[in-house]
GROMACS .gro file of C-alpha atoms in nm:
model
  138
    1MET     CA    1   7.264   8.898  10.809
    2ALA     CA    2   7.162   9.133  10.530
    3ALA     CA    3   6.999   8.999  10.217
    4ARG     CA    4   7.226   8.954   9.917
    5LYS     CA    5   7.197   9.200   9.632
    6TYR     CA    6   7.228   9.029   9.297
    7THR     CA    7   7.311   9.342   9.102
    8PHE     CA    8   7.582   9.454   8.862
    9PRO     CA    9   7.567   9.835   8.869
   10LYS     CA   10   7.757  10.068   8.637
   11GLU     CA   11   8.011  10.153   8.910
   12GLU     CA   12   8.135   9.792   8.896
   13HIS     CA   13   8.193   9.798   8.518
   14LEU     CA   14   8.554   9.856   8.415
   15CYS     CA   15   8.538  10.131   8.151
   16ARG     CA   16   8.839  10.362   8.203
   17LYS     CA   17   9.101  10.313   7.933
   18LYS     CA   18   9.389  10.370   8.174
   19LEU     CA   19   9.264  10.099   8.411
   20ILE     CA   20   9.206   9.857   8.121
   21GLU     CA   21   9.565   9.913   8.004
   22GLU     CA   22   9.683   9.852   8.360
   23LEU     CA   23   9.480   9.529   8.373
   24PHE     CA   24   9.656   9.392   8.066
   25SER     CA   25  10.003   9.511   8.169
   26LYS     CA   26  10.280   9.297   8.314
   27GLN     CA   27  10.169   9.353   8.674
   28SER     CA   28   9.851   9.152   8.622
   29SER     CA   29   9.806   8.779   8.674
   30SER     CA   30   9.596   8.543   8.466
   31PHE     CA   31   9.485   8.184   8.423
   32GLY     CA   32   9.244   7.996   8.201
   33VAL     CA   33   8.937   7.790   8.285
   34TYR     CA   34   8.815   7.692   7.941
   35PRO     CA   35   8.617   7.864   7.785
   36LEU     CA   36   8.710   8.164   8.006
   37ARG     CA   37   9.036   8.345   8.072
   38ILE     CA   38   9.060   8.537   8.398
   39VAL     CA   39   9.293   8.838   8.432
   40TRP     CA   40   9.321   9.031   8.757
   41ILE     CA   41   9.520   9.284   8.955
   42LYS     CA   42   9.560   9.258   9.331
   43ALA     CA   43   9.437   9.536   9.557
   44ALA     CA   44   9.665   9.698   9.814
   45ALA     CA   45   9.462   9.560  10.105
   46PRO     CA   46   9.182   9.303  10.146
   47THR     CA   47   8.837   9.448  10.085
   48THR     CA   48   8.476   9.334  10.071
   49ALA     CA   49   8.386   9.578   9.792
   50PRO     CA   50   8.325   9.413   9.455
   51PRO     CA   51   8.604   9.455   9.196
   52GLN     CA   52   8.562   9.649   8.874
   53VAL     CA   53   8.494   9.394   8.600
   54LEU     CA   54   8.565   9.388   8.226
   55ILE     CA   55   8.387   9.129   8.008
   56SER     CA   56   8.518   9.061   7.659
   57VAL     CA   57   8.438   8.830   7.366
   58SER     CA   58   8.667   8.818   7.063
   59LYS     CA   59   8.546   8.966   6.736
   60ARG     CA   60   8.787   8.735   6.554
   61THR     CA   61   8.614   8.425   6.690
   62PHE     CA   62   8.254   8.549   6.678
   63LYS     CA   63   8.206   8.765   6.368
   64ARG     CA   64   7.841   8.844   6.433
   65ALA     CA   65   7.772   9.107   6.701
   66VAL     CA   66   7.458   8.916   6.798
   67ASP     CA   67   7.669   8.618   6.908
   68ARG     CA   68   7.924   8.834   7.095
   69ASN     CA   69   7.652   9.026   7.276
   70ARG     CA   70   7.472   8.706   7.376
   71LEU     CA   71   7.789   8.558   7.525
   72LYS     CA   72   7.863   8.882   7.711
   73ARG     CA   73   7.508   8.878   7.851
   74LEU     CA   74   7.558   8.518   7.970
   75ILE     CA   75   7.888   8.603   8.139
   76ARG     CA   76   7.738   8.914   8.304
   77GLU     CA   77   7.446   8.709   8.433
   78ALA     CA   78   7.674   8.436   8.570
   79TYR     CA   79   7.892   8.700   8.738
   80ARG     CA   80   7.590   8.886   8.880
   81LEU     CA   81   7.451   8.569   9.037
   82ASN     CA   82   7.784   8.456   9.184
   83LYS     CA   83   7.979   8.770   9.278
   84TYR     CA   84   7.879   8.716   9.640
   85ARG     CA   85   8.142   8.440   9.645
   86LEU     CA   86   8.403   8.717   9.621
   87THR     CA   87   8.242   8.986   9.834
   88GLU     CA   88   8.130   8.767  10.124
   89GLN     CA   89   8.471   8.623  10.212
   90PRO     CA   90   8.536   8.633  10.589
   91ASN     CA   91   8.870   8.817  10.548
   92GLY     CA   92   8.776   8.996  10.226
   93HIS     CA   93   8.940   8.949   9.886
   94GLU     CA   94   9.239   9.115   9.723
   95ILE     CA   95   9.104   9.170   9.371
   96ALA     CA   96   9.087   9.531   9.249
   97LEU     CA   97   9.035   9.479   8.874
   98LEU     CA   98   8.898   9.166   8.709
   99GLY     CA   99   8.882   9.077   8.341
  100ILE     CA  100   8.671   8.787   8.216
  101ILE     CA  101   8.754   8.699   7.856
  102PHE     CA  102   8.563   8.436   7.660
  103THR     CA  103   8.819   8.229   7.467
  104GLY     CA  104   8.600   7.941   7.350
  105LYS     CA  105   8.538   7.872   6.982
  106GLU     CA  106   8.171   7.777   7.015
  107LYS     CA  107   7.872   7.930   7.190
  108SER     CA  108   7.825   7.798   7.543
  109PRO     CA  109   7.510   7.768   7.756
  110LEU     CA  110   7.467   7.966   8.078
  111THR     CA  111   7.511   7.657   8.296
  112LEU     CA  112   7.859   7.588   8.160
  113VAL     CA  113   7.967   7.954   8.182
  114GLU     CA  114   7.837   7.977   8.539
  115LYS     CA  115   8.009   7.653   8.644
  116LYS     CA  116   8.343   7.766   8.499
  117LEU     CA  117   8.311   8.114   8.653
  118ILE     CA  118   8.248   7.962   8.998
  119SER     CA  119   8.552   7.740   8.946
  120ALA     CA  120   8.758   8.047   8.852
  121PHE     CA  121   8.641   8.234   9.164
  122HIS     CA  122   8.749   7.944   9.384
  123ARG     CA  123   9.087   7.936   9.212
  124LEU     CA  124   9.122   8.314   9.254
  125LEU     CA  125   9.048   8.293   9.624
  126GLY     CA  126   9.254   7.978   9.677
  127THR     CA  127   8.965   7.784   9.827
  128THR     CA  128   8.836   7.437   9.759
  129ILE     CA  129   8.512   7.382   9.572
  130GLU     CA  130   8.226   7.249   9.780
  131VAL     CA  131   8.065   6.962   9.591
  132PRO     CA  132   7.697   6.934   9.686
  133ALA     CA  133   7.610   6.593   9.821
  134SER     CA  134   7.389   6.390   9.593
  135PRO     CA  135   7.055   6.286   9.740
  136PRO     CA  136   7.035   5.923   9.849
  137THR     CA  137   6.872   5.691   9.600
  138PRO     CA  138   6.579   5.483   9.729
   0.00000   0.00000   0.00000
């Protein structure tokens, strides 16, 4: 088994205006896992390639660019560390474009964002969440 690459290269960033418009059109699906909203478009066939990802934080909610940029950094980091959950599926995944939108009203720590993103991935893939067993108490 090859070692995992925890990277988020430029090729995986969703930047093309036409694709962004397609992501927010009527063909897309979405759901919320507070404080995140996930929007995606299905691919034609299952693939193991990572989807193109858009990360957004509302200017209306967070007036200061410093706060928006910090939240986007946290979401990017959480995605970078957990994207293997999408790409290492045995039968592949069917996600071509993925939008992660921060809808919360307050700043959130990385642990919360990461936990909610993992939950969203499991919901996207239709799998159950593995709860780690707690160590026995002496």
